[in-house]
Every structure is written in structure tokens, then in C-alpha cells.
Coordinates of N, CA and C in Angstrom, one line a residue:
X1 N -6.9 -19.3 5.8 CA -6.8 -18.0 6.4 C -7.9 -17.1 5.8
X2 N -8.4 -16.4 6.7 CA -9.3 -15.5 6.4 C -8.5 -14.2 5.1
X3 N -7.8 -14.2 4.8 CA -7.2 -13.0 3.9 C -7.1 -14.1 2.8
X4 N -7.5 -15.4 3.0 CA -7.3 -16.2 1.0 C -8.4 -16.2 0.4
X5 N -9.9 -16.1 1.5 CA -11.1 -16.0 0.8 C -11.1 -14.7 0.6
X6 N -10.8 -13.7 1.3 CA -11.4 -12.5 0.8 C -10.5 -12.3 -1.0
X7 N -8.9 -12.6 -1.2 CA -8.5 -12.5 -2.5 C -9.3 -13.8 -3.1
X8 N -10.1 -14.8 -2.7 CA -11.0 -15.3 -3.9 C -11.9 -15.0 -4.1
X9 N -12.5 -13.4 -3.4 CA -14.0 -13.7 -3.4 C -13.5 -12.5 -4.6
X10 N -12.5 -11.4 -4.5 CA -11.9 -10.7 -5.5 C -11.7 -10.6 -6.5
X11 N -10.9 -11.7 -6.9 CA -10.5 -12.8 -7.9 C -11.5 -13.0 -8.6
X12 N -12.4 -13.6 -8.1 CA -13.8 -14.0 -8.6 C -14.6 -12.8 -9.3
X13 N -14.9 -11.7 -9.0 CA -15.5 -10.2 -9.2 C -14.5 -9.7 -10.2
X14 N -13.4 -10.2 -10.3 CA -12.3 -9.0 -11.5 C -11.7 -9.8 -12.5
X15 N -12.2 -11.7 -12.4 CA -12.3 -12.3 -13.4 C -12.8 -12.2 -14.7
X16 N -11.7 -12.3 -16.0 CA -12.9 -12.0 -17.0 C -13.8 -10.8 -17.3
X17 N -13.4 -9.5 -16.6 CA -14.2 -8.4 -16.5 C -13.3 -7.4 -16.6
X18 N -13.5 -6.6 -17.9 CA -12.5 -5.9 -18.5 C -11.9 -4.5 -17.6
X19 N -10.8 -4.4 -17.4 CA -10.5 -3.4 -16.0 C -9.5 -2.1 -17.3
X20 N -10.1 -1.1 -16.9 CA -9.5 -0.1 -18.0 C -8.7 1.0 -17.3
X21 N -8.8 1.3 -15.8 CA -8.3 2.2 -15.2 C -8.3 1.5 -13.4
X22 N -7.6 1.7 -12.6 CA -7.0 1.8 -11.1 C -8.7 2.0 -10.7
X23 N -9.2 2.7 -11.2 CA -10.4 2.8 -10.3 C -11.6 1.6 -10.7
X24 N -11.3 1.2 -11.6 CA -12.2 0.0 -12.1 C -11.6 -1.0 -11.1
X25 N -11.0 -1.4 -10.7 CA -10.2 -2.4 -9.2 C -11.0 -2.0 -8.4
X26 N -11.0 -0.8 -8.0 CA -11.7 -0.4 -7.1 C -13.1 -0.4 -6.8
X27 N -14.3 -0.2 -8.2 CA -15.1 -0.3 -8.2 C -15.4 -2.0 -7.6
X28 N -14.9 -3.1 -8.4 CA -15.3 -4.2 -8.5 C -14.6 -4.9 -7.0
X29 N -13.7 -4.6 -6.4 CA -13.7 -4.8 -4.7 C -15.2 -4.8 -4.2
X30 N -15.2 -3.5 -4.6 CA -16.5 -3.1 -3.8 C -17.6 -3.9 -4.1
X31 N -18.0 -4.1 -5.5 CA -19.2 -4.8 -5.6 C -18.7 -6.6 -5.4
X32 N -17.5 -6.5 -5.0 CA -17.5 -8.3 -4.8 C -18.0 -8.7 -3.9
X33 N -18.4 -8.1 -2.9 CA -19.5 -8.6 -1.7 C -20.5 -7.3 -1.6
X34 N -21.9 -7.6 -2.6 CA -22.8 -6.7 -2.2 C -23.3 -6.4 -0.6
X35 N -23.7 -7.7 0.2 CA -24.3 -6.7 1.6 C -23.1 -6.4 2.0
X36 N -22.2 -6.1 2.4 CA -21.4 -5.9 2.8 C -20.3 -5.6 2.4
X37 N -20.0 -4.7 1.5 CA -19.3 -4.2 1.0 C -17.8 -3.9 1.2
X38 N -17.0 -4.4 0.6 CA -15.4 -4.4 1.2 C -14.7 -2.9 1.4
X39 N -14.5 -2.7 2.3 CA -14.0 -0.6 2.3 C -12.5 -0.7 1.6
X40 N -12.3 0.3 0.6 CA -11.2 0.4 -0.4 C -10.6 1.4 -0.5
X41 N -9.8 1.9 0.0 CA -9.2 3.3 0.1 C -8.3 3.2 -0.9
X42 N -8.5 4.2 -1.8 CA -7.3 4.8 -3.2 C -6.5 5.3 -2.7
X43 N -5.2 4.7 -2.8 CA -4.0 6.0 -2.3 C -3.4 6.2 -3.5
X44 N -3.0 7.8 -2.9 CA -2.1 8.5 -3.8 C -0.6 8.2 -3.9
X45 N 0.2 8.9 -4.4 CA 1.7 8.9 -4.0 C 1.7 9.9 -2.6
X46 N 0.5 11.0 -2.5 CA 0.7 11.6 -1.3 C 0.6 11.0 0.3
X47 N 0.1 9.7 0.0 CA -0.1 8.6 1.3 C 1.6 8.3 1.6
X48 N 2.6 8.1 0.4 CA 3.6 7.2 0.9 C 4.2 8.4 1.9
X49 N 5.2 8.1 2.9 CA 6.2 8.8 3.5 C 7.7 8.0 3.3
X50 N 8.7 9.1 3.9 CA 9.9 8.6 3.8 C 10.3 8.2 5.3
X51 N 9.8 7.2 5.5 CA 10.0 6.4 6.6 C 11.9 6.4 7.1
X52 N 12.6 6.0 5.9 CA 14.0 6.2 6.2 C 14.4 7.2 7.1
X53 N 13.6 8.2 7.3 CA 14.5 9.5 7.9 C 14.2 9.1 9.5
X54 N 13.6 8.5 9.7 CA 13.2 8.3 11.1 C 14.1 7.5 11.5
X55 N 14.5 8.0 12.7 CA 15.8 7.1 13.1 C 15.8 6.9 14.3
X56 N 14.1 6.6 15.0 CA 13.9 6.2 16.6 C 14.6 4.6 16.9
X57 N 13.9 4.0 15.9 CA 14.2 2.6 16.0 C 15.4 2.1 15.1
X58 N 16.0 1.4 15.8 CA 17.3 0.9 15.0 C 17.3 -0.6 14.1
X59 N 15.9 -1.4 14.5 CA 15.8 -2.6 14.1 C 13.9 -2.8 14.4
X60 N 13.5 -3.6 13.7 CA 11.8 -3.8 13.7 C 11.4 -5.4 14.2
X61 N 13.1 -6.0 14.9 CA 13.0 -7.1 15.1 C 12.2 -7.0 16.3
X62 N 11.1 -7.8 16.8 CA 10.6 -7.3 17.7 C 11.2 -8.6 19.4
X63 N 11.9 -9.6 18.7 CA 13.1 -10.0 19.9 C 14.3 -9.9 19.7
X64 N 15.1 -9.5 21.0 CA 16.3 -9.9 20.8 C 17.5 -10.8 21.1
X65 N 16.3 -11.7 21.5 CA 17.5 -13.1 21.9 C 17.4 -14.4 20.8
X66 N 18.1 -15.3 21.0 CA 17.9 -16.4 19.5 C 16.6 -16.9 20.2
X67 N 16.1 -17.7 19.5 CA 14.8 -18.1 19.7 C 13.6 -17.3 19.9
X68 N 13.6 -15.9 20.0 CA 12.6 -14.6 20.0 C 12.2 -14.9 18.4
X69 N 10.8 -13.8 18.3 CA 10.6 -13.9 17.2 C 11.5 -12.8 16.2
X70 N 11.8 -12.9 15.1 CA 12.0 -12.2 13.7 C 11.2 -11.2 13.1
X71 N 12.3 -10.6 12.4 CA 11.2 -9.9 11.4 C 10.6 -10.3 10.3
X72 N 10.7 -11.4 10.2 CA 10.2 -12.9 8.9 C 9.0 -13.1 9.8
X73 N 8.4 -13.0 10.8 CA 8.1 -14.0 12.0 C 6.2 -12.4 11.8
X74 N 7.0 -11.1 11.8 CA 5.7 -10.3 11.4 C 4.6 -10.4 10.3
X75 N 3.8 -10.5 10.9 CA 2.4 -10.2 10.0 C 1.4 -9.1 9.9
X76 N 1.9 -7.9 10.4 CA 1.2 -6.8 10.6 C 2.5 -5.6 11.4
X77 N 2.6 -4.8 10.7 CA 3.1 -3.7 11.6 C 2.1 -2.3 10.9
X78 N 2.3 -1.3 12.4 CA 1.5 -0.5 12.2 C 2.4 0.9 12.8
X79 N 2.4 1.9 12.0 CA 3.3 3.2 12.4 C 2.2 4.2 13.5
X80 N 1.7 4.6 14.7 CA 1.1 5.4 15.3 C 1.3 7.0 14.9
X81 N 0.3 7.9 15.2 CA 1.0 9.2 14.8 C 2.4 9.7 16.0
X82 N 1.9 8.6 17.0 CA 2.6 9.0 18.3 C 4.3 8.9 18.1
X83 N 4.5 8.0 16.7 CA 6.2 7.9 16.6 C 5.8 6.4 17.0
X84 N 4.7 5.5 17.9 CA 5.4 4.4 18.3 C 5.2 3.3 17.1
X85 N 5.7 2.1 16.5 CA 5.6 0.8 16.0 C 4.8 0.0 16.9
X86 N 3.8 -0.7 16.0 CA 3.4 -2.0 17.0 C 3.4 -3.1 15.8
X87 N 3.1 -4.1 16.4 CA 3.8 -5.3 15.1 C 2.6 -6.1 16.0
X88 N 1.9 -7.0 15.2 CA 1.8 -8.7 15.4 C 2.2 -9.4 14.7
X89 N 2.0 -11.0 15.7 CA 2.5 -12.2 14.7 C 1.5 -12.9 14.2
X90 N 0.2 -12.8 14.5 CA -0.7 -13.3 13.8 C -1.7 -12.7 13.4
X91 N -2.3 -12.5 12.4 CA -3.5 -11.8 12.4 C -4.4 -11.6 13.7
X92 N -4.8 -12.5 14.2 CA -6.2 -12.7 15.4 C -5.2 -11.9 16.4
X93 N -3.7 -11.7 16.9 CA -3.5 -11.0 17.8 C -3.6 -9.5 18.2
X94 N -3.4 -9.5 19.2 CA -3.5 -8.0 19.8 C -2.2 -7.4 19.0
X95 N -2.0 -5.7 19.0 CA -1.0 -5.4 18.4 C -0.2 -5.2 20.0
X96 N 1.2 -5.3 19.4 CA 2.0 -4.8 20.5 C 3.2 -4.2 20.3
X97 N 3.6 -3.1 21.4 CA 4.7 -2.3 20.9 C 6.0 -2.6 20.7
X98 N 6.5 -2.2 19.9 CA 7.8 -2.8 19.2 C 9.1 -2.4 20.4
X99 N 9.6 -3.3 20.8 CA 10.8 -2.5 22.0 C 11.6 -1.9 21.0
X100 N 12.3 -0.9 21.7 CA 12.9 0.4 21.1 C 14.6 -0.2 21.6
X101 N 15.4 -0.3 20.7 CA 16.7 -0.8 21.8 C 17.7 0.2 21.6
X102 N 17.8 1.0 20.5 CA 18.2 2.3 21.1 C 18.1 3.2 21.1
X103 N 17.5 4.7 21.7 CA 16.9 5.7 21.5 C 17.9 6.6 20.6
X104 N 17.5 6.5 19.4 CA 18.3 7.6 18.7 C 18.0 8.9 18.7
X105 N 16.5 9.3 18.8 CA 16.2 10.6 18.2 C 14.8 10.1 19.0
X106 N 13.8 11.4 19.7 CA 12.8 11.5 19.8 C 11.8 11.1 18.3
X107 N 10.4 10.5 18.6 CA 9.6 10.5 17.4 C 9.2 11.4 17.1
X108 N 8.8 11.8 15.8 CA 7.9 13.1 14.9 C 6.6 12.7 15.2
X109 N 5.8 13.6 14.9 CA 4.2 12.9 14.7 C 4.3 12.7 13.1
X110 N 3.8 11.9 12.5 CA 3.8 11.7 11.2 C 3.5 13.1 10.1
X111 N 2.6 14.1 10.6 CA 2.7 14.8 9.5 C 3.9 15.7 9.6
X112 N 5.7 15.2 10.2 CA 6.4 15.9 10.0 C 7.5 14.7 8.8
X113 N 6.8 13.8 9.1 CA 7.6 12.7 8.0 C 7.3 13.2 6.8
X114 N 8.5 13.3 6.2 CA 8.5 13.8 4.4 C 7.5 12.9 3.5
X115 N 7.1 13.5 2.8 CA 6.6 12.5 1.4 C 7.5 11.5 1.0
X116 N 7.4 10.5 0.3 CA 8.1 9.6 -0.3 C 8.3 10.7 -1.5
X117 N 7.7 10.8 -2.1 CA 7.7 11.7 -3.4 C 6.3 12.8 -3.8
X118 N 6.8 13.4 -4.0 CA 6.2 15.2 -4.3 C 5.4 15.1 -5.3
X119 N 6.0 14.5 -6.2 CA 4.9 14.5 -8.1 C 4.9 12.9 -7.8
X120 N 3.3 12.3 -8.3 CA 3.4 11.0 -9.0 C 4.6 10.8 -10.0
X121 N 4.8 9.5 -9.9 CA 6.1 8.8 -10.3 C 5.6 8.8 -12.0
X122 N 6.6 9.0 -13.2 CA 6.2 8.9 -14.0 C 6.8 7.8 -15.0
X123 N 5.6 8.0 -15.6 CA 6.2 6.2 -16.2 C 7.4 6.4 -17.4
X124 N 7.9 5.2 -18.1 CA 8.6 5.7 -19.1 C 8.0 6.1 -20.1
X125 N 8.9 6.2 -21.2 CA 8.3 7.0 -22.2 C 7.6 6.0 -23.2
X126 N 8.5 4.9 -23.3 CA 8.3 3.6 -24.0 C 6.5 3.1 -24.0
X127 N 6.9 2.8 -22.2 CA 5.5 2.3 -21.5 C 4.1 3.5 -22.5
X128 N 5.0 4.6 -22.2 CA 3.5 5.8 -22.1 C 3.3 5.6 -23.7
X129 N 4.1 5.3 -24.8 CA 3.8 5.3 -26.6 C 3.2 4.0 -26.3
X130 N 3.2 2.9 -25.4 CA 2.4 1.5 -25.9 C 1.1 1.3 -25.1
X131 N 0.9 2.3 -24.2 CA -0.5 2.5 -23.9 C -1.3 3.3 -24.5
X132 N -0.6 4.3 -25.2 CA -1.0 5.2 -26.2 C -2.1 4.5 -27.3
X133 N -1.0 3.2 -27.9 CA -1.3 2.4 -29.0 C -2.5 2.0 -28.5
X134 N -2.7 1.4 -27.2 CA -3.5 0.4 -26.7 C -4.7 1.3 -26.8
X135 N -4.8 2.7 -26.9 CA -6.3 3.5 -26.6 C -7.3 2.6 -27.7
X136 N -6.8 2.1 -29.1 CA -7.9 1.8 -29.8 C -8.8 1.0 -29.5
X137 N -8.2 0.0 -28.6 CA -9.3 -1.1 -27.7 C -10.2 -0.8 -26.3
X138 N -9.4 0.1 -25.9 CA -10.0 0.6 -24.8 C -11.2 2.1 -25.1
X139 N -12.2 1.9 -24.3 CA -13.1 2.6 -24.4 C -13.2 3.8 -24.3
X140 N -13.5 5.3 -25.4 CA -13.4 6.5 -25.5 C -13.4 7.2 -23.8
X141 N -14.0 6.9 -23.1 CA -14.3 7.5 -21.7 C -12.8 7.4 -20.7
X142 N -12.2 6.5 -21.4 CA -11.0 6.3 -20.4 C -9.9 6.7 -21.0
X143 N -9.8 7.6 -22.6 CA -8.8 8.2 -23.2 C -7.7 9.2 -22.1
X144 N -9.3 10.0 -21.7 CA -8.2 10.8 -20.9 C -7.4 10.8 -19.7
X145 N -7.8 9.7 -19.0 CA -6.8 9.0 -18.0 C -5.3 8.9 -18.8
X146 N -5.3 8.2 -19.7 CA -4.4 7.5 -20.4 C -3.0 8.6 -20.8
X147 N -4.0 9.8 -21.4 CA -3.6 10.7 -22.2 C -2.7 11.4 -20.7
X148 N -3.2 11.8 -19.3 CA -2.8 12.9 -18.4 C -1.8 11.8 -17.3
X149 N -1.3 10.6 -18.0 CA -0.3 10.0 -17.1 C 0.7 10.9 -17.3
X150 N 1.6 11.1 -16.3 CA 3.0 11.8 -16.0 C 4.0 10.8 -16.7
X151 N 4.4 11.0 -17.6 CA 5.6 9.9 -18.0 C 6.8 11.2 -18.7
X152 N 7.5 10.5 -18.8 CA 8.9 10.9 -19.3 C 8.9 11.7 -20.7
X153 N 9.9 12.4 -20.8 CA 10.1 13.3 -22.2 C 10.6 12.2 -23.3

């Protein structure tokens, strides 16, 4: 499959090569194929939405008789701003629209879908005293990452 070389050509680039912050992944994506460079988009917590509230679709199965395919059976779904789902089953296919089987509620355009969450999620407190510890090995420049995580009281 074309998606197991690209995580070996990754693998390969972030082997052995000391990663001290979320953006250091990101850097070394990128430089794992210099002409052509792999496009990396950083999301925030502001990317996720609360998909639960939408209540167009009742199921993401995209058949509904025995022998149709599953939702085990998807390998791509994709949310439109239009409200619609499209799903494939194989990578190389076209996408196609998810049948709707019961209309519950018209769709929103997505920027009426809520955030998943408002503040970055914060870590525990535990986590945040043993990365604390860990600053001594890691490099002065990346203290303050470390220091401005959101974690717990």
C-alpha cells in the first residue's frame, strides 16, 4: 500500500533523531522527502468538533442489506461543509455520498458545529512533575514549551 512506504520513508527520517517537541515531527515529515516535500498540517484542539451533536445521520454504514459493505469495510470518510458524509472503500476510489436513512435534522455548515473542547486538554499533574524532571536532558530552547503546558493543579 502506498500509505506503508510513506510511514517508512517517516520512520526512517525520525529514527534515532532526537524529537524534543510536536513540532520536531513535524519538521522531520517534512524533510523526509526533500524534492518533494510531504505537506503537514499542525492541528490544534481548535481543529477537533463535536461531531456528536449532529444528528443528520443515524448510521455511517454506507449499506443496508447483509452482504453491503460495513463500517469495518471504510477507509476514508470525509465531513463536507455542506452537512454531506462521503466515505470510500479503497484508497484509489472515488468518494461517495453516504445514504442518509433517516432525516433527522437538516445539516449545519460546519462552522456551526461546536468545538470538541475550548482550552487545550491538560495533562496531569503527575505527567507535568516528570517532564519537568526530564528538562535536564533536553535542550535549554525547548524549556519553555515544557514549562507553558496546561496541566492540572
Amino acid at each position: 500500500m502506498e500509505c506503508d512506504s510513506i510511514h517508512s520513508v517517516i520512520e526512517r527520517a525520525i529514527k534515532r533523531k532526537p524529537i524534543y517537541s510536536p513540532q520536531n515531527y513535524v519538521d522531520k515529515i517534512r524533510e523526509a522527502r526533500p524534492k518533494q516535500p510531504y505537506e503537514v498540517e499542525f492541528l490544534t484542539h481548535e481543529f477537533f468538533k463535536e461531531y456528536s451533536k449532529l444528528k443528520y445521520y443515524n448510521s455511517i454504514r454506507p449499506g443496508t442489506r447483509t452482504g453491503e459493505p460495513v463500517v469495518t469495510d471504510l477507509r476514508v470518510i470525509r465531513y463536507n461543509p455542506d452537512g454531506v458524509i462521503e466515505y470510500k472503500l479503497n484508497y484509489g476510489d472515488k468518494f461517495s455520498s453516504l445514504p442518509r436513512r433517516v432525516k433527522l435534522g437538516e445539516p449545519s455548515p460546519l462552522d456551526e458545529v461546536p468545538k470538541l473542547h475550548e482550552d487545550p486538554l491538560p495533562i496531569k499533574k503527575k505527567k507535568y512533575g516528570h517532564l519537568q524532571e526530564l528538562k535536564v536532558v533536553i535542550p535549554k530552547d525547548y524549556h519553555t514549551f515544557y514549562d507553558n503546558l496546561p496541566h492540572e493543579n
